[in-house]
Coordinates of C-alpha atoms in Angstrom, one line a residue:
Chain A
E748 CA -10.2 9.2 -88.6
L749 CA -9.3 7.7 -85.3
K750 CA -10.5 9.8 -82.3
V751 CA -9.5 9.4 -78.7
E752 CA -11.6 11.5 -76.3
Q753 CA -11.0 12.1 -72.7
N754 CA -13.2 13.7 -70.1
P755 CA -13.1 15.7 -68.2
L756 CA -10.4 18.0 -69.6
F757 CA -9.8 19.7 -66.3
L758 CA -10.5 18.2 -62.9
S759 CA -10.1 19.9 -59.5
M760 CA -10.7 17.6 -56.6
Q761 CA -10.2 17.7 -52.9
E762 CA -7.8 15.4 -51.1
G763 CA -9.4 12.2 -50.0
K764 CA -12.1 12.2 -52.6
N765 CA -12.6 9.7 -55.4
Y766 CA -13.0 10.4 -59.1
T767 CA -12.9 8.7 -62.5
I768 CA -11.4 9.9 -65.8
Y769 CA -12.9 8.5 -69.0
C770 CA -11.3 7.7 -72.3
N771 CA -13.4 6.8 -75.3
Y772 CA -11.9 5.8 -78.6
S773 CA -13.3 5.2 -82.1
T774 CA -11.3 2.2 -83.4
T775 CA -11.2 -1.4 -82.6
S776 CA -8.2 -1.9 -80.4
D777 CA -7.4 -4.0 -77.4
R778 CA -4.3 -2.0 -76.4
L779 CA -4.7 1.0 -74.3
Y780 CA -2.1 2.9 -72.3
W781 CA -2.2 5.5 -69.6
Y782 CA 0.5 8.1 -69.1
R783 CA 1.2 10.8 -66.6
Q784 CA 2.9 14.1 -67.4
D785 CA 4.1 16.6 -64.8
P786 CA 4.4 20.2 -66.0
G787 CA 7.4 20.7 -68.3
K788 CA 8.3 17.1 -68.0
S789 CA 8.2 14.0 -70.2
L790 CA 5.6 11.3 -70.1
E791 CA 5.7 8.5 -67.6
S792 CA 4.0 5.2 -68.4
L793 CA 1.4 4.2 -65.8
F794 CA -0.6 1.3 -67.2
V795 CA -0.7 -1.0 -70.2
L796 CA -4.1 -2.7 -70.8
L797 CA -4.0 -5.4 -73.4
S798 CA -7.4 -7.2 -73.3
N799 CA -11.1 -6.7 -72.7
G800 CA -11.8 -6.6 -69.0
A801 CA -8.2 -5.9 -68.1
V802 CA -7.8 -4.1 -64.8
K803 CA -4.5 -2.8 -63.4
Q804 CA -3.9 -1.0 -60.1
E805 CA -1.0 0.8 -58.6
G806 CA -1.4 2.7 -55.4
R807 CA -4.4 5.1 -55.6
L808 CA -4.8 4.6 -59.3
M809 CA -6.8 1.8 -61.0
A810 CA -7.3 1.5 -64.8
S811 CA -9.7 -0.7 -66.7
L812 CA -10.5 -1.5 -70.3
D813 CA -13.8 -2.4 -72.0
T814 CA -13.0 -3.0 -75.6
K815 CA -16.6 -3.7 -76.6
A816 CA -17.6 -0.2 -75.4
R817 CA -14.3 1.2 -76.5
L818 CA -13.9 2.7 -73.1
S819 CA -11.1 2.9 -70.6
T820 CA -11.3 4.4 -67.1
L821 CA -8.7 5.7 -64.7
H822 CA -10.1 5.7 -61.2
I823 CA -8.5 7.8 -58.4
T824 CA -9.1 6.7 -54.9
A825 CA -8.6 9.0 -51.9
A826 CA -6.7 11.6 -53.9
V827 CA -3.5 13.2 -52.6
H828 CA -1.6 16.3 -53.8
D829 CA 1.1 14.2 -55.4
L830 CA -1.3 12.9 -58.0
S831 CA -1.7 16.4 -59.4
A832 CA -0.6 16.1 -63.1
T833 CA -1.9 15.7 -66.6
Y834 CA -3.1 12.2 -67.5
F835 CA -3.3 10.9 -71.0
C836 CA -4.8 7.8 -72.5
A837 CA -3.4 6.4 -75.7
V838 CA -4.6 3.8 -78.2
D839 CA -2.0 1.7 -79.9
I840 CA -2.9 0.6 -83.4
S841 CA 0.3 -1.1 -84.4
S842 CA 1.8 -3.3 -81.7
G843 CA 3.6 -0.6 -79.8
N844 CA 4.7 1.9 -82.4
Q845 CA 1.7 4.2 -83.3
F846 CA 0.0 5.8 -80.4
Y847 CA -3.1 8.0 -80.7
F848 CA -3.4 10.2 -77.6
G849 CA -6.4 11.7 -75.9
T850 CA -6.4 15.4 -75.2
G851 CA -5.4 14.8 -71.6
T852 CA -7.0 15.5 -68.2
S853 CA -5.4 18.1 -66.1
L854 CA -5.8 17.0 -62.5
T855 CA -5.4 19.3 -59.5
V856 CA -5.8 17.9 -56.0
I857 CA -6.4 20.6 -53.5
P858 CA -6.2 20.3 -49.7
Chain B
N668 CA 21.4 4.1 -68.6
A669 CA 20.4 7.3 -70.4
G670 CA 17.2 6.0 -72.1
V671 CA 15.9 8.3 -74.7
T672 CA 17.9 11.5 -75.2
Q673 CA 16.7 14.5 -77.1
T674 CA 18.7 17.6 -78.1
P675 CA 18.4 20.5 -78.0
K676 CA 15.9 21.1 -75.1
F677 CA 15.0 24.5 -76.3
Q678 CA 15.3 26.2 -79.8
V679 CA 14.1 29.4 -81.4
L680 CA 14.0 29.5 -85.2
K681 CA 13.1 32.2 -87.7
T682 CA 10.5 31.3 -90.3
G683 CA 12.2 29.6 -93.2
Q684 CA 15.2 28.3 -91.3
S685 CA 16.0 24.6 -91.2
M686 CA 17.1 22.5 -88.3
T687 CA 17.3 18.9 -87.0
L688 CA 16.0 17.7 -83.7
Q689 CA 18.1 14.8 -82.5
C690 CA 16.9 11.7 -80.8
A691 CA 19.0 8.8 -79.5
Q692 CA 18.2 5.8 -77.5
D693 CA 20.5 3.3 -75.8
M694 CA 18.1 0.5 -75.2
N695 CA 18.4 -1.2 -78.6
H696 CA 14.7 -0.6 -79.3
E697 CA 13.6 -1.3 -82.8
Y698 CA 10.6 1.1 -82.7
M699 CA 11.1 4.9 -82.6
S700 CA 8.6 7.7 -83.2
W701 CA 8.2 11.4 -83.1
Y702 CA 5.2 13.3 -81.6
R703 CA 4.3 16.9 -81.2
Q704 CA 2.4 18.3 -78.3
D705 CA 0.2 21.3 -78.6
P706 CA -2.0 22.8 -75.9
G707 CA -5.4 21.1 -75.7
M708 CA -4.5 18.6 -78.3
G709 CA -2.6 15.9 -76.6
L710 CA 0.3 14.3 -78.6
R711 CA 0.1 13.7 -82.3
L712 CA 2.2 11.2 -84.2
I713 CA 4.5 12.8 -86.8
H714 CA 6.7 9.9 -88.2
Y715 CA 7.6 6.5 -86.9
S716 CA 10.2 3.8 -87.7
V717 CA 10.0 0.0 -87.1
G718 CA 13.8 -0.4 -87.7
A719 CA 16.9 0.9 -89.3
G720 CA 16.1 2.0 -92.9
I721 CA 12.3 1.9 -92.4
T722 CA 10.2 4.9 -91.8
D723 CA 6.6 5.9 -92.3
Q724 CA 4.2 8.8 -91.9
G725 CA 2.0 9.3 -88.9
E726 CA -0.9 11.6 -88.3
V727 CA 0.7 15.0 -89.0
P728 CA 3.8 14.4 -91.2
N729 CA 3.7 17.6 -93.4
G730 CA 6.7 19.8 -93.1
Y731 CA 8.9 17.1 -91.4
N732 CA 11.4 14.6 -92.7
V733 CA 13.0 11.6 -90.9
S734 CA 15.5 9.0 -91.6
R735 CA 16.8 6.0 -89.6
S736 CA 20.3 4.9 -90.6
T737 CA 21.0 3.3 -87.2
T738 CA 19.0 1.6 -84.5
E739 CA 20.0 4.2 -82.0
D740 CA 19.2 7.5 -83.8
F741 CA 16.1 8.9 -85.3
P742 CA 16.5 12.6 -86.2
L743 CA 13.6 14.8 -87.2
R744 CA 14.3 17.5 -89.8
L745 CA 12.4 20.7 -90.4
L746 CA 13.3 21.9 -93.9
S747 CA 11.6 25.3 -93.7
A748 CA 10.2 26.1 -90.3
A749 CA 6.8 27.8 -90.0
P750 CA 5.2 29.4 -87.0
S751 CA 2.6 26.5 -87.1
Q752 CA 5.5 24.2 -86.1
T753 CA 5.9 25.9 -82.8
S754 CA 5.4 23.0 -80.3
V755 CA 7.0 20.6 -77.9
Y756 CA 8.4 17.6 -79.7
F757 CA 8.8 14.2 -78.0
C758 CA 10.7 11.2 -79.3
A759 CA 9.7 7.7 -78.1
S760 CA 11.2 4.3 -78.4
S761 CA 10.0 0.7 -77.6
Y762 CA 10.5 -2.9 -78.4
P763 CA 8.0 -4.5 -80.7
G764 CA 5.1 -6.3 -79.1
T765 CA 1.8 -5.4 -77.7
H766 CA 2.9 -5.6 -74.1
Q767 CA 5.8 -3.2 -74.5
R768 CA 5.4 0.3 -73.2
A769 CA 7.1 3.3 -74.9
F770 CA 9.8 5.4 -73.3
F771 CA 9.7 9.1 -74.0
G772 CA 12.5 11.6 -74.2
Q773 CA 12.5 14.9 -72.2
G774 CA 11.2 16.9 -75.1
T775 CA 12.4 19.8 -77.3
R776 CA 10.5 23.0 -77.0
L777 CA 10.6 24.7 -80.4
T778 CA 9.5 28.3 -81.1
V779 CA 9.3 29.6 -84.7
V780 CA 9.1 33.3 -85.0

C-alpha cells in the first residue's frame, strides 16, 4: 500500500521565520506535486517536481525532490500571513492521473 | 474559461438515497478523476478515467459508480448513500503527461444523515 506522510501536521510560525515541511512517500516515483488549499476552497497547484534533484521556487516557497530518499521538502522563507493555508504533497503514479495525497500540513503564520 | 465545474456545491442526503455529483470541464482534458477529502486524511482517489469510455477504480471505490460518455463530463454516482460517505468531493482533470498539473473543481460538500 502506497503511503504519503507529511510532517508536521500543524505548524504555527511567526512572521519572518523560516521553516520546512517534509513529505515522505513509500513508492518509487519521480513525480511529486505540491498543492495549497485555503479553508473551504479548492486546491491550487504550486509546484510540479519531475526528477531527482528537482528544485522549484516561487516567491517565499521552494520545493525540492530527492527520489532516492523518497523525500520532498517545501521550504518557507520569511513567512508572511498570506501563506497561512493547508499544504499537500501528492505522488503521481500514472502520468498525471492518479494522485496519492499526504495528510496535509496546516500552516498558520502569526504576527 | 470555466475550468472544472462541480454541482451541487452542497447536498444533504438521507441514508439509502441515491444521487449524482456532476463534474464538467471545458479544457478538453483526457484525464478526469474523483477524490474525497476527510479531516486528517488528505484526499483519496475514488475513480479515474483516461478518456471517454474508460474508467477504473482508485483507492476507495466502494459505494461509488462512474461513467465517462463524453470527454467533458465525469459524473459520480452514489447508489445508496451511507453516513460514511459524508465528505467533501473534488473532481480533477488534466492532460496526459508527467509534466501536466491537475486542475480541481470547487468541491461538493455532502452530508449523509
